[in-house]
PDB file of C-alpha atoms and ligand atoms in Angstrom:
ATOM      1  CA  UNK A   2     158.278 -18.358  19.410  1.00  0.00           C
ATOM      2  CA  UNK A   3     161.057 -16.773  21.402  1.00  0.00           C
ATOM      3  CA  UNK A   4     162.399 -18.010  24.677  1.00  0.00           C
ATOM      4  CA  UNK A   5     163.274 -15.216  27.076  1.00  0.00           C
ATOM      5  CA  UNK A   6     166.830 -15.373  28.416  1.00  0.00           C
ATOM      6  CA  UNK A   7     167.259 -16.120  32.112  1.00  0.00           C
ATOM      7  CA  UNK A   8     166.206 -12.918  33.827  1.00  0.00           C
ATOM      8  CA  UNK A   9     169.693 -12.859  35.224  1.00  0.00           C
ATOM      9  CA  UNK A  10     171.424 -13.087  31.849  1.00  0.00           C
ATOM     10  CA  UNK A  11     171.416  -9.349  31.424  1.00  0.00           C
ATOM     11  CA  UNK A  12     168.950  -9.262  28.537  1.00  0.00           C
ATOM     12  CA  UNK A  13     166.045  -6.847  28.958  1.00  0.00           C
ATOM     13  CA  UNK A  14     162.614  -8.468  28.870  1.00  0.00           C
ATOM     14  CA  UNK A  15     159.278  -7.001  27.928  1.00  0.00           C
ATOM     15  CA  UNK A  16     158.467  -6.858  31.604  1.00  0.00           C
ATOM     16  CA  UNK A  17     161.575  -4.889  32.397  1.00  0.00           C
ATOM     17  CA  UNK A  18     162.736  -7.504  34.859  1.00  0.00           C
ATOM     18  CA  UNK A  19     165.826  -6.476  36.812  1.00  0.00           C
ATOM     19  CA  UNK A  20     168.990  -8.535  36.662  1.00  0.00           C
ATOM     20  CA  UNK A  21     169.005 -11.837  38.463  1.00  0.00           C
ATOM     21  CA  UNK A  22     171.541 -11.907  41.285  1.00  0.00           C
ATOM     22  CA  UNK A  23     173.171 -14.991  39.783  1.00  0.00           C
ATOM     23  CA  UNK A  24     173.679 -13.304  36.411  1.00  0.00           C
ATOM     24  CA  UNK A  25     177.257 -14.494  36.241  1.00  0.00           C
ATOM     25  CA  UNK A  26     176.373 -18.116  36.989  1.00  0.00           C
ATOM     26  CA  UNK A  27     177.295 -20.269  33.984  1.00  0.00           C
ATOM     27  CA  UNK A  28     174.606 -22.542  32.571  1.00  0.00           C
ATOM     28  CA  UNK A  29     174.518 -25.837  34.392  1.00  0.00           C
ATOM     29  CA  UNK A  30     172.689 -29.046  33.544  1.00  0.00           C
ATOM     30  CA  UNK A  31     169.234 -29.267  35.050  1.00  0.00           C
ATOM     31  CA  UNK A  32     169.859 -30.455  38.580  1.00  0.00           C
ATOM     32  CA  UNK A  33     167.789 -33.332  39.913  1.00  0.00           C
ATOM     33  CA  UNK A  34     167.041 -31.390  43.074  1.00  0.00           C
ATOM     34  CA  UNK A  35     165.135 -28.836  41.006  1.00  0.00           C
ATOM     35  CA  UNK A  36     163.154 -31.428  39.090  1.00  0.00           C
ATOM     36  CA  UNK A  37     160.665 -32.069  41.888  1.00  0.00           C
ATOM     37  CA  UNK A  38     159.318 -28.530  42.298  1.00  0.00           C
ATOM     38  CA  UNK A  39     158.975 -28.060  38.563  1.00  0.00           C
ATOM     39  CA  UNK A  40     157.439 -31.495  38.057  1.00  0.00           C
ATOM     40  CA  UNK A  41     154.897 -31.218  40.867  1.00  0.00           C
ATOM     41  CA  UNK A  42     151.137 -30.974  40.559  1.00  0.00           C
ATOM     42  CA  UNK A  43     151.156 -27.185  40.925  1.00  0.00           C
ATOM     43  CA  UNK A  44     153.806 -25.007  39.218  1.00  0.00           C
ATOM     44  CA  UNK A  45     155.988 -23.350  41.865  1.00  0.00           C
ATOM     45  CA  UNK A  46     156.211 -19.592  42.194  1.00  0.00           C
ATOM     46  CA  UNK A  47     159.830 -18.447  42.008  1.00  0.00           C
ATOM     47  CA  UNK A  48     160.207 -15.173  43.872  1.00  0.00           C
ATOM     48  CA  UNK A  49     162.935 -13.037  45.430  1.00  0.00           C
ATOM     49  CA  UNK A  50     164.187 -14.158  48.836  1.00  0.00           C
ATOM     50  CA  UNK A  51     161.605 -13.366  51.493  1.00  0.00           C
ATOM     51  CA  UNK A  52     158.837 -12.639  48.983  1.00  0.00           C
ATOM     52  CA  UNK A  53     156.849 -15.762  49.744  1.00  0.00           C
ATOM     53  CA  UNK A  54     157.624 -17.857  46.675  1.00  0.00           C
ATOM     54  CA  UNK A  55     158.001 -21.629  46.684  1.00  0.00           C
ATOM     55  CA  UNK A  56     161.578 -21.215  45.423  1.00  0.00           C
ATOM     56  CA  UNK A  57     164.009 -18.326  45.663  1.00  0.00           C
ATOM     57  CA  UNK A  58     165.394 -16.884  42.447  1.00  0.00           C
ATOM     58  CA  UNK A  59     168.871 -17.856  43.602  1.00  0.00           C
ATOM     59  CA  UNK A  60     167.858 -21.509  43.753  1.00  0.00           C
ATOM     60  CA  UNK A  61     167.303 -21.705  40.010  1.00  0.00           C
ATOM     61  CA  UNK A  62     170.612 -22.059  38.169  1.00  0.00           C
ATOM     62  CA  UNK A  63     170.860 -20.233  34.867  1.00  0.00           C
ATOM     63  CA  UNK A  64     170.362 -22.683  32.013  1.00  0.00           C
ATOM     64  CA  UNK A  65     168.336 -25.184  34.049  1.00  0.00           C
ATOM     65  CA  UNK A  66     165.010 -23.902  32.789  1.00  0.00           C
ATOM     66  CA  UNK A  67     163.686 -22.059  29.739  1.00  0.00           C
ATOM     67  CA  UNK A  68     162.468 -18.583  30.603  1.00  0.00           C
ATOM     68  CA  UNK A  69     159.604 -17.241  28.538  1.00  0.00           C
ATOM     69  CA  UNK A  70     157.658 -14.003  28.576  1.00  0.00           C
ATOM     70  CA  UNK A  71     154.690 -14.744  30.823  1.00  0.00           C
ATOM     71  CA  UNK A  72     152.463 -12.439  28.791  1.00  0.00           C
ATOM     72  CA  UNK A  73     152.929 -14.587  25.659  1.00  0.00           C
ATOM     73  CA  UNK A  74     150.961 -17.875  25.860  1.00  0.00           C
ATOM     74  CA  UNK A  75     152.154 -18.954  22.411  1.00  0.00           C
ATOM     75  CA  UNK A  76     155.760 -18.637  23.523  1.00  0.00           C
ATOM     76  CA  UNK A  77     155.072 -20.623  26.688  1.00  0.00           C
ATOM     77  CA  UNK A  78     153.443 -23.454  24.730  1.00  0.00           C
ATOM     78  CA  UNK A  79     156.202 -23.428  22.094  1.00  0.00           C
ATOM     79  CA  UNK A  80     159.045 -23.437  24.617  1.00  0.00           C
ATOM     80  CA  UNK A  81     158.118 -26.925  25.756  1.00  0.00           C
ATOM     81  CA  UNK A  82     160.045 -28.375  22.830  1.00  0.00           C
ATOM     82  CA  UNK A  83     163.314 -27.363  24.516  1.00  0.00           C
ATOM     83  CA  UNK A  84     162.785 -30.240  26.961  1.00  0.00           C
ATOM     84  CA  UNK A  85     163.577 -28.152  30.050  1.00  0.00           C
ATOM     85  CA  UNK A  86     160.962 -26.886  32.504  1.00  0.00           C
ATOM     86  CA  UNK A  87     159.341 -23.747  31.150  1.00  0.00           C
ATOM     87  CA  UNK A  88     159.291 -20.851  33.596  1.00  0.00           C
ATOM     88  CA  UNK A  89     156.973 -17.987  32.686  1.00  0.00           C
ATOM     89  CA  UNK A  90     158.388 -14.628  33.608  1.00  0.00           C
ATOM     90  CA  UNK A  91     155.445 -12.676  35.021  1.00  0.00           C
ATOM     91  CA  UNK A  92     157.563  -9.675  35.981  1.00  0.00           C
ATOM     92  CA  UNK A  93     155.417  -7.774  38.441  1.00  0.00           C
ATOM     93  CA  UNK A  94     152.081  -9.079  37.182  1.00  0.00           C
ATOM     94  CA  UNK A  95     150.847 -12.016  39.293  1.00  0.00           C
ATOM     95  CA  UNK A  96     147.476 -11.662  37.564  1.00  0.00           C
ATOM     96  CA  UNK A  97     149.033 -13.382  34.520  1.00  0.00           C
ATOM     97  CA  UNK A  98     149.599 -16.583  36.510  1.00  0.00           C
ATOM     98  CA  UNK A  99     146.449 -18.497  35.537  1.00  0.00           C
ATOM     99  CA  UNK A 100     146.913 -17.824  31.821  1.00  0.00           C
ATOM    100  CA  UNK A 101     150.592 -18.812  32.015  1.00  0.00           C
ATOM    101  CA  UNK A 102     149.813 -22.115  33.750  1.00  0.00           C
ATOM    102  CA  UNK A 103     147.006 -22.822  31.278  1.00  0.00           C
ATOM    103  CA  UNK A 104     149.506 -22.286  28.448  1.00  0.00           C
ATOM    104  CA  UNK A 105     151.832 -24.898  30.001  1.00  0.00           C
ATOM    105  CA  UNK A 106     154.205 -23.084  32.360  1.00  0.00           C
ATOM    106  CA  UNK A 107     156.027 -25.397  34.792  1.00  0.00           C
ATOM    107  CA  UNK A 108     156.991 -22.500  37.043  1.00  0.00           C
ATOM    108  CA  UNK A 109     156.157 -18.834  37.501  1.00  0.00           C
ATOM    109  CA  UNK A 110     158.944 -16.296  37.923  1.00  0.00           C
ATOM    110  CA  UNK A 111     157.836 -13.258  39.839  1.00  0.00           C
ATOM    111  CA  UNK A 112     159.721 -10.046  40.419  1.00  0.00           C
ATOM    112  CA  UNK A 113     157.009  -8.327  42.452  1.00  0.00           C
ATOM    113  CA  UNK A 114     158.281  -8.221  45.987  1.00  0.00           C
ATOM    114  CA  UNK A 115     155.971  -9.170  48.772  1.00  0.00           C
ATOM    115  CA  UNK A 116     154.170 -12.280  49.854  1.00  0.00           C
ATOM    116  CA  UNK A 117     150.798 -10.997  48.604  1.00  0.00           C
ATOM    117  CA  UNK A 118     151.870 -11.136  44.945  1.00  0.00           C
ATOM    118  CA  UNK A 119     153.409 -14.590  45.359  1.00  0.00           C
ATOM    119  CA  UNK A 120     150.289 -15.750  47.178  1.00  0.00           C
ATOM    120  CA  UNK A 121     148.057 -14.436  44.404  1.00  0.00           C
ATOM    121  CA  UNK A 122     150.102 -16.239  41.739  1.00  0.00           C
ATOM    122  CA  UNK A 123     150.261 -19.447  43.794  1.00  0.00           C
ATOM    123  CA  UNK A 124     146.498 -19.473  44.371  1.00  0.00           C
ATOM    124  CA  UNK A 125     145.743 -18.893  40.676  1.00  0.00           C
ATOM    125  CA  UNK A 126     148.176 -21.678  39.741  1.00  0.00           C
ATOM    126  CA  UNK A 127     146.619 -24.062  42.274  1.00  0.00           C
ATOM    127  CA  UNK A 128     143.142 -23.494  40.874  1.00  0.00           C
ATOM    128  CA  UNK A 129     144.011 -23.930  37.230  1.00  0.00           C
ATOM    129  CA  UNK A 130     146.799 -26.563  37.351  1.00  0.00           C
ATOM    130  CA  UNK A 131     144.675 -29.701  37.851  1.00  0.00           C
ATOM    131  CA  UNK A 132     142.669 -28.828  34.760  1.00  0.00           C
ATOM    132  CA  UNK A 133     145.721 -28.637  32.512  1.00  0.00           C
ATOM    133  CA  UNK A 134     148.444 -30.795  34.120  1.00  0.00           C
ATOM    134  CA  UNK A 135     148.389 -34.482  34.909  1.00  0.00           C
ATOM    135  CA  UNK A 136     150.653 -35.663  37.695  1.00  0.00           C
ATOM    136  CA  UNK A 137     151.909 -39.246  37.995  1.00  0.00           C
ATOM    137  CA  UNK A 138     153.134 -39.220  41.605  1.00  0.00           C
ATOM    138  CA  UNK A 139     155.419 -41.989  42.791  1.00  0.00           C
ATOM    139  CA  UNK A 140     155.172 -41.536  46.543  1.00  0.00           C
ATOM    140  CA  UNK A 141     152.382 -41.244  49.102  1.00  0.00           C
ATOM    141  CA  UNK A 142     153.343 -37.659  49.912  1.00  0.00           C
ATOM    142  CA  UNK A 143     153.419 -36.662  46.230  1.00  0.00           C
ATOM    143  CA  UNK A 144     150.105 -38.414  45.649  1.00  0.00           C
ATOM    144  CA  UNK A 145     148.533 -36.496  48.512  1.00  0.00           C
ATOM    145  CA  UNK A 146     149.975 -33.239  47.195  1.00  0.00           C
ATOM    146  CA  UNK A 147     148.404 -33.983  43.803  1.00  0.00           C
ATOM    147  CA  UNK A 148     145.070 -34.787  45.460  1.00  0.00           C
ATOM    148  CA  UNK A 149     145.282 -31.518  47.403  1.00  0.00           C
ATOM    149  CA  UNK A 150     145.763 -29.692  44.106  1.00  0.00           C
ATOM    150  CA  UNK A 151     142.720 -31.349  42.564  1.00  0.00           C
ATOM    151  CA  UNK A 152     140.667 -30.604  45.684  1.00  0.00           C
ATOM    152  CA  UNK A 153     141.690 -26.934  45.508  1.00  0.00           C
ATOM    153  CA  UNK A 154     140.275 -26.724  41.994  1.00  0.00           C
ATOM    154  CA  UNK A 155     137.172 -28.711  42.989  1.00  0.00           C
ATOM    155  CA  UNK A 156     136.492 -26.407  45.920  1.00  0.00           C
ATOM    156  CA  UNK A 157     136.784 -23.371  43.667  1.00  0.00           C
ATOM    157  CA  UNK A 158     134.334 -24.862  41.201  1.00  0.00           C
ATOM    158  CA  UNK A 159     131.972 -25.874  44.005  1.00  0.00           C
ATOM    159  CA  UNK A 160     131.958 -22.305  45.243  1.00  0.00           C
ATOM    160  CA  UNK A 161     131.078 -21.088  41.755  1.00  0.00           C
ATOM    161  CA  UNK A 162     128.387 -23.722  41.372  1.00  0.00           C
ATOM    162  CA  UNK A 163     126.759 -22.956  44.701  1.00  0.00           C
ATOM    163  CA  UNK A 164     126.598 -19.269  43.744  1.00  0.00           C
ATOM    164  CA  UNK A 165     124.988 -20.064  40.382  1.00  0.00           C
ATOM    165  CA  UNK A 166     122.530 -22.560  41.808  1.00  0.00           C
ATOM    166  CA  UNK A 167     121.527 -20.001  44.439  1.00  0.00           C
ATOM    167  CA  UNK A 168     120.876 -17.464  41.700  1.00  0.00           C
ATOM    168  CA  UNK A 169     118.724 -19.969  39.783  1.00  0.00           C
ATOM    169  CA  UNK A 170     116.472 -20.408  42.820  1.00  0.00           C
ATOM    170  CA  UNK A 171     115.604 -16.702  42.647  1.00  0.00           C
ATOM    171  CA  UNK A 172     114.940 -16.776  38.921  1.00  0.00           C
ATOM    172  CA  UNK A 173     112.671 -19.863  38.842  1.00  0.00           C
ATOM    173  CA  UNK A 174     108.917 -19.488  39.300  1.00  0.00           C
ATOM    174  CA  UNK A 175     109.224 -21.944  42.220  1.00  0.00           C
ATOM    175  CA  UNK A 176     112.690 -22.092  43.743  1.00  0.00           C
ATOM    176  CA  UNK A 177     114.291 -24.158  46.488  1.00  0.00           C
ATOM    177  CA  UNK A 178     113.443 -27.759  47.310  1.00  0.00           C
ATOM    178  CA  UNK A 179     109.851 -27.283  46.197  1.00  0.00           C
ATOM    179  CA  UNK A 180     111.124 -26.520  42.695  1.00  0.00           C
ATOM    180  CA  UNK A 181     113.407 -29.516  42.224  1.00  0.00           C
ATOM    181  CA  UNK A 182     113.582 -30.708  38.656  1.00  0.00           C
ATOM    182  CA  UNK A 183     114.466 -34.422  38.331  1.00  0.00           C
ATOM    183  CA  UNK A 184     114.762 -34.229  34.540  1.00  0.00           C
ATOM    184  CA  UNK A 185     117.305 -31.448  34.741  1.00  0.00           C
ATOM    185  CA  UNK A 186     119.231 -33.339  37.434  1.00  0.00           C
ATOM    186  CA  UNK A 187     119.299 -36.490  35.271  1.00  0.00           C
ATOM    187  CA  UNK A 188     120.581 -34.432  32.320  1.00  0.00           C
ATOM    188  CA  UNK A 189     123.355 -32.995  34.507  1.00  0.00           C
ATOM    189  CA  UNK A 190     124.424 -36.488  35.579  1.00  0.00           C
ATOM    190  CA  UNK A 191     124.381 -37.763  31.985  1.00  0.00           C
ATOM    191  CA  UNK A 192     126.522 -34.853  30.764  1.00  0.00           C
ATOM    192  CA  UNK A 193     129.028 -35.309  33.599  1.00  0.00           C
ATOM    193  CA  UNK A 194     129.198 -39.079  32.995  1.00  0.00           C
ATOM    194  CA  UNK A 195     130.709 -38.348  29.585  1.00  0.00           C
ATOM    195  CA  UNK A 196     133.647 -36.594  31.265  1.00  0.00           C
ATOM    196  CA  UNK A 197     133.940 -38.985  34.213  1.00  0.00           C
ATOM    197  CA  UNK A 198     133.832 -42.426  32.576  1.00  0.00           C
ATOM    198  CA  UNK A 199     135.549 -44.064  35.584  1.00  0.00           C
ATOM    199  CA  UNK A 200     132.481 -43.418  37.714  1.00  0.00           C
ATOM    200  CA  UNK A 201     129.392 -45.558  37.072  1.00  0.00           C
ATOM    201  CA  UNK A 202     126.363 -43.288  36.513  1.00  0.00           C
ATOM    202  CA  UNK A 203     124.765 -44.369  39.805  1.00  0.00           C
ATOM    203  CA  UNK A 204     127.918 -43.335  41.732  1.00  0.00           C
ATOM    204  CA  UNK A 205     128.057 -40.055  39.886  1.00  0.00           C
ATOM    205  CA  UNK A 206     124.351 -39.476  40.573  1.00  0.00           C
ATOM    206  CA  UNK A 207     125.024 -39.738  44.317  1.00  0.00           C
ATOM    207  CA  UNK A 208     127.805 -37.161  44.049  1.00  0.00           C
ATOM    208  CA  UNK A 209     125.692 -34.789  41.954  1.00  0.00           C
ATOM    209  CA  UNK A 210     122.697 -35.142  44.286  1.00  0.00           C
ATOM    210  CA  UNK A 211     124.889 -34.290  47.277  1.00  0.00           C
ATOM    211  CA  UNK A 212     126.249 -31.227  45.479  1.00  0.00           C
ATOM    212  CA  UNK A 213     122.789 -30.073  44.396  1.00  0.00           C
ATOM    213  CA  UNK A 214     121.396 -30.511  47.910  1.00  0.00           C
ATOM    214  CA  UNK A 215     124.336 -28.634  49.407  1.00  0.00           C
ATOM    215  CA  UNK A 216     123.611 -25.836  46.913  1.00  0.00           C
ATOM    216  CA  UNK A 217     119.948 -25.727  47.873  1.00  0.00           C
ATOM    217  CA  UNK A 218     120.908 -25.631  51.574  1.00  0.00           C
ATOM    218  CA  UNK A 219     123.272 -22.725  50.895  1.00  0.00           C
ATOM    219  CA  UNK A 220     120.570 -20.913  48.913  1.00  0.00           C
ATOM    220  CA  UNK A 221     118.185 -21.252  51.863  1.00  0.00           C
ATOM    221  CA  UNK A 222     120.776 -19.727  54.187  1.00  0.00           C
ATOM    222  CA  UNK A 223     121.716 -16.896  51.818  1.00  0.00           C
ATOM    223  CA  UNK A 224     119.766 -13.735  52.522  1.00  0.00           C
ATOM    224  CA  UNK A 225     121.901 -11.327  50.488  1.00  0.00           C
ATOM    225  CA  UNK A 226     120.523  -9.562  47.420  1.00  0.00           C
ATOM    226  CA  UNK A 227     123.953  -9.306  45.828  1.00  0.00           C
ATOM    227  CA  UNK A 228     124.583 -11.372  42.692  1.00  0.00           C
ATOM    228  CA  UNK A 229     127.533 -13.758  43.122  1.00  0.00           C
ATOM    229  CA  UNK A 230     130.913 -12.369  42.136  1.00  0.00           C
ATOM    230  CA  UNK A 231     134.060 -14.458  41.839  1.00  0.00           C
ATOM    231  CA  UNK A 232     137.406 -14.518  40.132  1.00  0.00           C
ATOM    232  CA  UNK A 233     139.572 -17.424  39.127  1.00  0.00           C
TER     233      UNK A 233
HETATM  234  O1  PRE B 325     118.362 -25.785  37.225  1.00  0.00           O
HETATM  235  C1  PRE B 325     117.579 -25.621  38.171  1.00  0.00           C
HETATM  236  O2  PRE B 325     116.374 -25.560  38.014  1.00  0.00           O
HETATM  237  C2  PRE B 325     118.096 -25.518  39.534  1.00  0.00           C
HETATM  238  O3  PRE B 325     117.341 -25.233  40.460  1.00  0.00           O
HETATM  239  C3  PRE B 325     119.531 -25.785  39.791  1.00  0.00           C
HETATM  240  C4  PRE B 325     119.746 -27.231  40.226  1.00  0.00           C
HETATM  241  C5  PRE B 325     121.277 -27.409  40.313  1.00  0.00           C
HETATM  242  O4  PRE B 325     121.838 -27.219  41.396  1.00  0.00           O
HETATM  243  O5  PRE B 325     121.871 -27.643  39.252  1.00  0.00           O
HETATM  244  C6  PRE B 325     119.116 -27.433  41.542  1.00  0.00           C
HETATM  245  C7  PRE B 325     117.917 -28.068  41.705  1.00  0.00           C
HETATM  246  C8  PRE B 325     117.182 -28.659  40.587  1.00  0.00           C
HETATM  247  O6  PRE B 325     116.569 -29.865  40.922  1.00  0.00           O
HETATM  248  C9  PRE B 325     117.999 -28.757  39.376  1.00  0.00           C
HETATM  249  C10 PRE B 325     119.195 -28.154  39.213  1.00  0.00           C
END
């Protein structure tokens, strides 16, 4: 495992990241004011000023975080032993964001200029983070931010599920409400109960029924012949 030097430390990285403007800044202890963004429910995107990141490059003092090549998941996972937040250097490749967050990145360093790249990385991070990070928020605002992050992932999964359930209706001999399959629905609830032990099965069944019915409603409305296409 190799930690990548701060992009501003003058060392070339695999992504060919240009020098950080604060290259001459000596290493400082990790400042408390930077702890919140890196400890939040969704890893922040660190981008050049005006590029739409959650933090500007200049706001991250050299030495306060461990920089790692964002294309190397093993390095990201290994860097956690340094005890500092791990920032994955994505260079100009926001499409690496989901993999970097899944590997354990606390922040994403982006050199691509422009809000679109930062937005792409932020959206990928928001979708994947609740599956791989657990937040223990101490304030109402932080709690709501963590709930928002979970809801972002839930909404993404709901969209995928609705698309799949709609496809099933076209593949079954009898689709739609006329083709409901109580045994299959009970099996779905039982499988989900294993992963959601805090919810009694009857509560979970209500949730699953609502989701299935929403999927059947969407399938009824959908007149397109296109198979569903999505990207995380
Ligand atoms: O698996 C099916 O047969 C479906 O039609 C999909 C689905 C679901 O949304 O999961 C929807 C209705 C059925 O009662 C069971 C499951």
